[in-house]
Coordinates of C-alpha atoms and ligand atoms in Angstrom, one line a residue:
M1 CA 20.0 21.9 5.9
K2 CA 18.2 21.1 8.6
T3 CA 14.8 19.9 7.3
A4 CA 11.6 18.2 9.6
V5 CA 9.3 15.7 9.4
I6 CA 5.5 15.0 10.8
G7 CA 4.8 12.1 11.3
T8 CA 6.7 8.7 11.5
G9 CA 4.4 6.7 9.3
Y10 CA 5.5 5.1 6.5
V11 CA 5.8 7.9 4.5
G12 CA 7.2 10.2 6.9
L13 CA 9.8 7.3 8.3
I14 CA 11.1 6.6 4.9
Q15 CA 11.6 10.8 3.9
A16 CA 13.3 11.2 7.0
V17 CA 15.4 8.1 6.8
G18 CA 16.0 8.7 3.1
L19 CA 17.3 12.5 3.8
A20 CA 19.5 11.8 6.1
H21 CA 21.1 9.2 4.4
L22 CA 21.4 12.1 1.6
G23 CA 23.5 13.7 4.2
F24 CA 20.4 16.6 6.1
K25 CA 20.5 16.9 9.1
V26 CA 16.5 15.6 10.1
I27 CA 14.3 16.2 12.8
A28 CA 11.1 13.3 13.0
Y29 CA 8.4 14.6 15.0
D30 CA 5.3 12.0 16.1
I31 CA 3.0 12.5 18.7
D32 CA 3.2 8.6 19.5
I33 CA 5.2 8.1 22.8
S34 CA 5.8 4.7 21.8
K35 CA 6.8 5.1 18.0
I36 CA 9.2 7.8 18.9
N37 CA 10.6 5.7 21.3
A38 CA 11.0 2.4 19.5
L39 CA 12.9 4.6 17.0
K40 CA 15.2 6.2 19.5
R41 CA 16.4 2.5 19.9
G42 CA 17.1 2.1 16.6
N43 CA 13.3 -0.2 15.9
P44 CA 11.2 1.0 13.4
P45 CA 7.6 0.3 14.3
I46 CA 6.8 -1.1 10.5
Y47 CA 8.3 -3.9 8.6
E48 CA 10.4 -2.3 5.4
K49 CA 13.7 -3.8 3.4
G50 CA 16.4 -1.8 4.5
L51 CA 14.7 0.0 6.7
K52 CA 16.5 -0.4 10.2
E53 CA 19.5 -0.6 8.7
L54 CA 19.3 2.7 7.1
L55 CA 18.4 4.1 10.3
H56 CA 21.3 3.0 12.3
Q57 CA 23.6 4.2 9.2
N58 CA 22.4 7.8 9.6
R59 CA 21.3 7.8 13.4
E60 CA 24.0 10.6 13.9
R61 CA 22.2 12.7 11.8
L62 CA 18.4 11.6 13.0
F63 CA 16.6 13.4 16.0
F64 CA 13.2 11.8 17.1
T65 CA 11.2 13.7 19.5
T66 CA 7.3 13.6 20.5
S67 CA 7.9 17.7 21.3
V68 CA 7.0 20.0 18.4
E69 CA 9.5 23.1 20.0
D70 CA 12.1 20.7 18.3
L71 CA 11.1 21.8 14.9
K72 CA 12.1 25.1 15.4
D73 CA 14.4 26.2 13.0
S74 CA 14.3 23.7 10.7
E75 CA 14.5 25.3 7.2
V76 CA 11.9 22.8 5.2
I77 CA 9.4 20.8 7.5
F78 CA 7.2 17.9 5.1
V79 CA 4.4 16.8 6.5
C80 CA 3.8 13.6 6.1
V81 CA 0.3 12.6 8.7
G82 CA -2.1 10.3 7.5
T83 CA -5.2 11.2 5.4
P84 CA -7.7 8.3 6.5
Q85 CA -10.8 7.8 4.6
D86 CA -14.0 9.5 6.9
S87 CA -17.2 7.5 6.7
Q88 CA -18.5 8.8 3.9
G89 CA -15.4 8.1 1.9
K90 CA -14.0 11.7 1.9
A91 CA -10.6 12.2 2.6
N92 CA -10.3 13.2 6.6
L93 CA -7.8 16.0 7.0
N94 CA -8.0 16.5 10.8
F95 CA -4.0 15.2 10.9
V96 CA -3.1 17.5 8.4
F97 CA -5.1 20.9 9.9
S98 CA -3.8 20.1 13.6
A99 CA -0.2 19.7 12.3
V100 CA 0.1 22.9 10.7
E101 CA -1.7 24.6 13.2
N102 CA 1.1 23.4 16.0
L103 CA 3.9 24.6 13.9
K104 CA 2.2 27.7 13.0
P105 CA 3.5 29.4 16.2
L106 CA 7.3 28.3 15.4
L107 CA 7.5 29.7 11.9
M108 CA 8.8 32.6 11.1
G109 CA 8.3 33.6 7.9
K110 CA 11.5 31.8 6.2
E111 CA 10.5 28.4 5.9
I112 CA 8.7 25.9 3.5
V113 CA 6.1 23.7 4.5
V114 CA 6.0 20.6 2.3
L115 CA 2.9 18.9 2.1
K116 CA 3.4 15.1 1.2
S117 CA 0.5 13.9 2.9
T118 CA -2.4 12.7 -0.1
V119 CA -4.6 15.8 0.1
P120 CA -7.7 16.4 -2.1
V121 CA -7.2 19.6 -4.5
G122 CA -7.3 23.0 -2.8
T123 CA -5.6 21.5 0.8
N124 CA -2.5 23.1 -0.2
R125 CA -3.7 26.6 -1.4
K126 CA -6.0 26.2 2.1
V127 CA -2.7 25.2 4.3
Q128 CA -1.1 28.4 3.0
Q129 CA -4.0 30.4 3.8
L130 CA -3.9 29.2 7.3
L131 CA 0.0 29.7 7.8
G132 CA -0.5 33.4 5.8
D133 CA 2.9 35.0 5.4
K134 CA 4.5 32.6 8.3
A135 CA 6.1 29.7 5.5
F136 CA 5.8 29.0 1.7
V137 CA 3.5 26.3 0.9
V138 CA 5.1 23.2 -1.6
S139 CA 3.3 19.9 -2.7
N140 CA 5.2 17.1 -3.3
P141 CA 3.3 13.8 -3.4
E142 CA 4.5 10.8 -2.8
F143 CA 4.6 7.4 -5.2
L144 CA 6.1 5.0 -2.5
R145 CA 5.3 1.6 -2.7
E146 CA 5.0 -1.1 0.2
G147 CA 7.6 -3.6 0.7
I148 CA 9.9 -1.5 -1.7
A149 CA 9.8 1.6 -0.4
V150 CA 13.3 2.4 0.6
E151 CA 14.3 1.8 -2.7
D152 CA 11.6 3.6 -4.2
F153 CA 13.1 6.5 -2.4
F154 CA 16.4 6.4 -3.7
N155 CA 15.1 5.8 -7.4
P156 CA 11.7 7.8 -7.7
E157 CA 10.4 7.4 -11.6
R158 CA 9.4 11.0 -11.1
V159 CA 9.6 14.0 -8.7
V160 CA 6.5 16.2 -8.3
L161 CA 6.4 19.3 -7.2
G162 CA 3.3 21.9 -6.7
F163 CA 4.5 25.7 -6.0
S164 CA 2.2 28.6 -5.7
E165 CA 2.7 31.7 -8.5
N166 CA 3.4 33.8 -5.9
H167 CA 6.3 32.2 -4.2
P168 CA 9.6 33.9 -4.7
E169 CA 12.3 31.9 -6.9
W170 CA 14.3 31.0 -4.0
V171 CA 11.4 28.7 -2.5
R172 CA 12.0 26.5 -6.1
E173 CA 15.6 27.0 -5.9
K174 CA 15.7 25.2 -1.9
M175 CA 13.4 22.3 -2.8
F176 CA 15.9 21.8 -6.2
N177 CA 18.8 21.9 -4.3
L178 CA 17.7 19.5 -1.2
Y179 CA 16.5 17.4 -4.3
R180 CA 19.6 17.5 -5.7
F181 CA 20.8 14.0 -5.6
F182 CA 17.4 13.2 -7.6
L183 CA 18.5 16.2 -10.4
K184 CA 21.9 14.9 -11.0
K185 CA 20.1 11.2 -11.5
N186 CA 18.0 12.7 -14.1
I187 CA 15.4 11.8 -12.7
P188 CA 11.9 13.5 -14.3
F189 CA 11.1 16.7 -12.2
V190 CA 7.4 17.6 -13.1
V191 CA 7.4 21.6 -11.5
T192 CA 3.4 22.9 -11.5
N193 CA 1.2 24.1 -9.8
W194 CA -0.3 22.8 -6.4
E195 CA -3.7 21.6 -8.2
S196 CA -1.8 19.7 -10.5
A197 CA 0.8 18.0 -8.1
E198 CA -2.2 17.5 -5.7
L199 CA -4.7 15.9 -8.4
I200 CA -1.0 13.9 -10.2
K201 CA -1.2 11.6 -7.3
Y202 CA -4.7 11.1 -6.9
A203 CA -4.9 10.1 -10.8
S204 CA -1.8 7.9 -10.9
N205 CA -3.0 6.0 -8.0
T206 CA -6.8 5.5 -9.8
F207 CA -5.3 4.5 -12.9
L208 CA -3.2 1.9 -11.7
A209 CA -6.6 0.9 -9.8
M210 CA -8.3 0.9 -12.9
K211 CA -6.2 -1.1 -14.4
I212 CA -6.1 -4.0 -11.9
S213 CA -10.0 -3.5 -12.1
F214 CA -10.2 -4.2 -15.8
I215 CA -8.0 -7.1 -16.0
N216 CA -10.3 -8.6 -12.9
E217 CA -13.6 -7.5 -14.9
L218 CA -12.2 -9.2 -18.4
A219 CA -10.8 -12.2 -16.2
R220 CA -14.8 -13.2 -15.6
L221 CA -15.1 -13.3 -19.1
S222 CA -12.1 -15.2 -19.8
E223 CA -12.8 -17.9 -17.3
K224 CA -16.3 -18.4 -19.2
V225 CA -15.1 -18.1 -22.4
G226 CA -12.5 -20.8 -21.9
A227 CA -9.3 -18.0 -22.6
D228 CA -6.4 -17.7 -20.1
I229 CA -6.3 -14.4 -18.7
K230 CA -2.2 -14.7 -17.9
E231 CA -1.9 -14.6 -21.8
I232 CA -4.6 -11.8 -22.4
A233 CA -2.5 -9.5 -20.2
R234 CA 0.5 -10.7 -21.8
G235 CA -0.5 -9.8 -25.1
M236 CA -1.7 -6.4 -24.0
G237 CA 0.8 -5.6 -21.9
L238 CA 3.7 -6.2 -25.0
D239 CA 2.1 -2.7 -26.5
S240 CA 4.3 -0.4 -25.3
R241 CA 1.0 2.0 -24.9
I242 CA -0.3 -0.5 -22.2
G243 CA 2.4 -1.7 -20.4
N244 CA 2.8 -5.1 -18.9
K245 CA 2.5 -3.7 -15.2
F246 CA -0.5 -3.8 -12.8
L247 CA -2.6 -6.2 -15.4
N248 CA -2.3 -9.3 -13.0
A249 CA -5.9 -10.8 -12.2
G250 CA -6.8 -11.7 -8.4
I251 CA -8.9 -11.0 -5.9
G252 CA -8.3 -7.1 -6.0
W253 CA -6.3 -4.3 -5.0
G254 CA -6.3 -3.4 -1.3
G255 CA -3.7 -1.3 0.9
S256 CA -3.6 1.9 2.9
C257 CA -3.6 4.0 -0.7
F258 CA -6.0 2.4 -3.2
P259 CA -8.9 1.8 -1.6
K260 CA -8.8 5.6 0.1
D261 CA -7.3 7.3 -2.9
V262 CA -10.2 5.9 -5.3
S263 CA -12.8 7.0 -2.5
A264 CA -11.3 10.4 -1.9
L265 CA -11.2 11.2 -5.6
I266 CA -14.7 10.2 -6.4
W267 CA -15.6 12.6 -3.9
Q268 CA -13.9 15.4 -5.7
F269 CA -15.6 14.8 -8.2
K270 CA -18.8 14.9 -6.7
E271 CA -18.2 18.4 -4.8
W272 CA -17.5 20.1 -8.5
G273 CA -20.3 18.8 -9.4
I274 CA -18.8 16.1 -12.2
E275 CA -20.3 12.4 -12.1
P276 CA -17.1 10.3 -11.3
K277 CA -17.8 7.5 -14.0
L278 CA -14.5 5.4 -14.3
P279 CA -13.2 6.1 -10.6
K280 CA -17.0 4.7 -9.5
V281 CA -16.6 1.5 -11.4
T282 CA -13.1 0.8 -10.6
K283 CA -14.4 0.7 -6.4
E284 CA -17.6 -1.4 -7.5
I285 CA -15.7 -4.1 -9.6
N286 CA -12.9 -4.1 -6.7
D287 CA -15.7 -4.6 -4.1
E288 CA -17.4 -7.3 -6.2
Q289 CA -14.1 -9.6 -6.8
I290 CA -14.1 -11.0 -3.6
P291 CA -17.7 -12.5 -3.0
W292 CA -17.0 -13.8 -6.6
F293 CA -14.0 -15.4 -5.7
L294 CA -15.3 -16.9 -2.5
N295 CA -18.7 -18.1 -4.7
K296 CA -15.7 -20.2 -7.0
I297 CA -14.4 -22.1 -4.1
K298 CA -18.2 -22.2 -3.0
K299 CA -19.3 -23.8 -6.2
H300 CA -16.4 -26.7 -5.8
Y301 CA -17.7 -27.7 -2.2
G302 CA -21.3 -28.2 -3.8
G303 CA -22.0 -24.7 -2.3
N304 CA -21.9 -25.4 1.0
L305 CA -18.4 -24.3 3.4
N306 CA -19.9 -24.9 6.2
G307 CA -17.3 -26.8 8.8
K308 CA -14.6 -26.8 6.1
T309 CA -10.8 -25.6 6.6
F310 CA -9.1 -24.1 5.0
A311 CA -4.9 -22.7 4.8
L312 CA -5.1 -19.2 3.7
L313 CA -1.6 -18.1 2.3
G314 CA -0.3 -14.8 2.5
L315 CA -2.0 -12.3 4.8
A316 CA -1.0 -9.2 4.5
F317 CA -2.6 -6.9 1.2
K318 CA 0.4 -7.1 -0.6
P319 CA 3.9 -9.4 -0.3
Y320 CA 6.7 -8.3 1.6
T321 CA 4.8 -5.9 4.0
D322 CA 3.0 -6.7 7.5
D323 CA 0.4 -4.1 6.6
L324 CA -2.9 -5.0 7.0
R325 CA -5.0 -2.0 6.3
E326 CA -7.7 -3.4 3.8
S327 CA -6.1 -6.3 2.9
P328 CA -8.1 -8.7 0.4
S329 CA -7.1 -11.8 1.9
L330 CA -8.5 -10.7 5.7
K331 CA -11.6 -9.8 3.4
L332 CA -11.9 -13.1 2.1
A333 CA -11.0 -14.9 5.7
E334 CA -13.9 -12.9 6.9
L335 CA -16.6 -14.4 4.2
L336 CA -15.4 -17.6 5.1
I337 CA -15.7 -17.9 8.2
Q338 CA -19.3 -16.0 7.9
E339 CA -19.9 -19.2 5.6
G340 CA -18.9 -21.2 8.7
A341 CA -15.4 -22.3 7.5
F342 CA -12.4 -22.4 9.5
V343 CA -9.0 -20.7 8.4
K344 CA -5.5 -21.4 8.9
G345 CA -3.5 -18.2 8.0
Y346 CA 0.1 -18.2 7.2
D347 CA 2.3 -15.1 6.1
Y348 CA 5.9 -15.0 5.4
V349 CA 6.8 -12.1 7.3
E350 CA 6.6 -12.4 10.5
G351 CA 5.6 -9.2 11.3
T352 CA 2.3 -10.2 9.3
R353 CA 1.8 -12.9 11.6
E354 CA 1.8 -11.1 14.7
N355 CA -0.4 -8.4 13.8
V356 CA -3.1 -10.9 12.4
K357 CA -3.0 -12.7 16.1
K358 CA -3.3 -9.0 17.4
L359 CA -6.7 -8.3 15.8
V360 CA -7.7 -12.1 16.1
E361 CA -7.7 -11.7 19.8
L362 CA -9.3 -8.4 19.5
K363 CA -11.9 -10.2 17.5
A364 CA -12.0 -12.9 20.0
S365 CA -12.6 -10.7 22.5
T366 CA -15.9 -9.0 21.4
R367 CA -17.3 -12.5 19.9
H368 CA -17.5 -15.9 21.4
S369 CA -15.3 -17.3 18.8
Y370 CA -13.4 -16.0 15.7
G371 CA -12.6 -18.8 13.3
L372 CA -8.9 -17.4 11.9
I373 CA -6.0 -18.8 13.4
V374 CA -2.7 -18.0 12.7
Y375 CA 0.3 -20.4 12.3
D376 CA 4.3 -20.1 12.4
D377 CA 5.2 -22.5 10.8
L378 CA 3.5 -23.4 6.9
N379 CA 3.4 -27.3 6.8
T380 CA 1.0 -26.8 10.1
A381 CA -1.0 -24.3 8.7
V382 CA -1.6 -26.7 5.4
K383 CA -2.0 -29.5 7.6
G384 CA -5.8 -31.3 7.5
V385 CA -7.1 -28.6 5.2
D386 CA -10.0 -28.5 2.7
G387 CA -8.2 -26.9 0.5
I388 CA -5.3 -24.2 0.4
I389 CA -6.2 -20.9 -1.0
I390 CA -3.0 -18.5 -1.9
A391 CA -4.5 -14.7 -1.2
V392 CA -0.8 -12.8 -1.5
E393 CA 1.8 -12.9 -4.3
Y394 CA 4.3 -14.0 -3.1
K395 CA 6.3 -16.2 -5.9
E396 CA 7.8 -18.2 -3.1
W397 CA 4.7 -20.2 -3.2
N398 CA 6.0 -21.9 -6.3
R399 CA 8.9 -23.1 -4.6
E400 CA 7.4 -25.2 -1.7
N401 CA 7.2 -28.5 -1.0
W402 CA 4.0 -29.5 -3.1
K403 CA 5.0 -32.9 -2.4
E404 CA 4.8 -32.5 1.0
F405 CA 1.4 -30.4 0.9
S406 CA 0.0 -33.4 -0.9
K407 CA 0.5 -35.9 2.4
L408 CA -0.7 -33.3 4.8
V409 CA -4.2 -31.8 2.9
R410 CA -7.0 -34.0 3.9
N411 CA -8.4 -32.6 0.3
K412 CA -6.0 -31.8 -2.8
A413 CA -7.4 -28.3 -3.7
I414 CA -5.7 -25.1 -4.4
F415 CA -7.7 -21.7 -5.1
D416 CA -5.0 -19.7 -6.6
G417 CA -6.4 -16.0 -5.8
R418 CA -3.5 -14.5 -7.3
N419 CA -2.4 -16.6 -10.2
I420 CA 1.3 -16.8 -8.7
L421 CA 1.3 -20.3 -9.6
E422 CA 3.4 -21.1 -12.8
R423 CA 1.9 -23.2 -15.3
I424 CA 4.6 -25.3 -15.9
L425 CA 3.8 -26.3 -11.7
V426 CA 0.6 -26.1 -11.9
K427 CA 0.1 -28.6 -14.5
K428 CA 1.9 -31.1 -12.7
L429 CA 0.2 -30.5 -9.7
V430 CA -3.2 -31.4 -11.9
K431 CA -1.3 -34.3 -13.2
E432 CA -0.6 -35.5 -9.9
G433 CA -4.8 -35.1 -8.7
W434 CA -5.1 -31.5 -7.5
H435 CA -8.0 -29.7 -8.5
Y436 CA -6.7 -25.8 -9.0
E437 CA -8.2 -22.4 -10.0
G438 CA -7.3 -19.1 -10.6
V439 CA -8.7 -16.0 -11.4
G440 CA -9.6 -16.0 -15.1
V441 CA -7.8 -18.9 -16.0
N442 CA -8.3 -22.5 -17.5
I443 CA -5.9 -25.2 -17.2
Ligands
LIG1 C1 0.4 2.0 -4.0 C2 1.0 2.7 -5.4 O1 1.6 1.8 -6.3 C3 2.2 3.6 -4.8 O2 2.8 4.8 -6.2 C4 1.2 4.9 -3.9 O3 2.4 5.8 -2.9 C5 1.1 4.4 -3.0 O4 -0.1 3.1 -3.1 P1 1.0 0.6 -2.3 O5 -0.1 0.5 -1.7 O6 2.3 -0.2 -1.5 O7 1.5 1.6 -3.7 O8 0.6 -1.1 -3.0 P2 0.9 -1.6 -4.8 O9 2.0 -2.5 -5.2 O10 0.6 -0.4 -5.8 O11 -0.2 -2.4 -4.6 C6 -1.6 -2.2 -4.2 C7 -2.6 -3.5 -4.1 O12 -3.4 -4.1 -5.9 C8 -2.2 -4.4 -4.0 O13 -3.8 -5.1 -2.6 C9 -2.1 -5.7 -4.6 O14 -1.7 -7.0 -4.7 C10 -2.7 -5.2 -5.7 N1 -2.3 -5.5 -7.5 C11 -1.3 -5.1 -7.9 C12 -3.2 -6.4 -8.4 O15 -4.1 -6.6 -7.6 N2 -2.5 -6.7 -9.7 C13 -1.7 -6.0 -9.8 O16 -1.2 -6.3 -11.3 C14 -0.5 -5.0 -8.9

């Protein structure tokens, strides 16, 4: 079966490489010439564990192109373009519709066009109207987590497929045949209509964001009353109806999906005349979380951060990715800088450090100075600082040489914005004279 992918971002590239690994011939199309050229040379434009190796292994089945005509004769075409937020917070569908418009003249009436992009309810129906009888539109939202996206592709917890009641039976059969690898692995399939498939994606992301916002709000109370949010999360999470995942309190959720999807769901409620209560509060709590954490830091320094220097550990929105979109760490850096502090950044992922360096250069060119410097060496980042701030939940921070850090820093203070340091280590550090502050914990 000949397949095609439109858009070689996180979703499209993983889909293309994954399908090729399952044995399908895949043509991956993007309008970005530099991305396609890099991919032709075997270099993925993003950092994702295992992606480069898989790209090499399957190169005889993978073709990259910037010419839309090359998509002709593909039987199943996956639309994987971005749906970023517009200025109001709605999903911007320009990329989706322009991809479909460009594809339309090539279609012969037998193709399946699969929307993998996260799209508001009603979009699959609109795309089908636009294509008329030139193709059959199927909704197939993705649930890949950055950093472990390749693993998630091969081991999804579910496959969601949304069809129209008017689709002929062979459309479903072809999609099941394409995804037979997952059927054989007994991965549950949710087969439903377009609208439910579209909402499953938004509901899942918003629900996860809501779990985090809930624990973050509770952390504020926990801290005040002498409780420990880590113990509370453990006590809650052992109830299988609640589950222990996405209950880590911290400086909030970021990334390419949660912020835009929560906002887009808020809009969908509004557009249908319903007040979006929980999604709205979920976002509000998250918006407050970084200023709340900054206040804790400020309090420790008597309310004034002017001239203070901080090591900011972790720069992307989560571990093992070089994606900086909506990174809580970078938002915190901005606020620290506004307070007159200097920030020395470090991240384990080289691509992240490089991306932040580029961003800093860009900012510096628009202002007189920008107080964030990225270091390639952790010890240098920590040297001479008034405090260490952990902004990304790498477990590796636990295994770092804190004895060495004691000698390097000017002032022994840790602000653990992800509650990632283990309790035994924290107790030891406190004994050795460190000031430690987490989120909702009492040491
Ligand atoms: C998310 C969804 O998990 C995935 O299914 C969807 O397809 C895309 O969006 P991703 O954006 O890669 O994936 O990040 P995720 O691992 O979900 O984390 C999102 C944010 O929440 C990160 O900033 C992370 O640090 C934060 N987080 C996560 C917490 O603050 N606490 C937690 O307990 C879990």
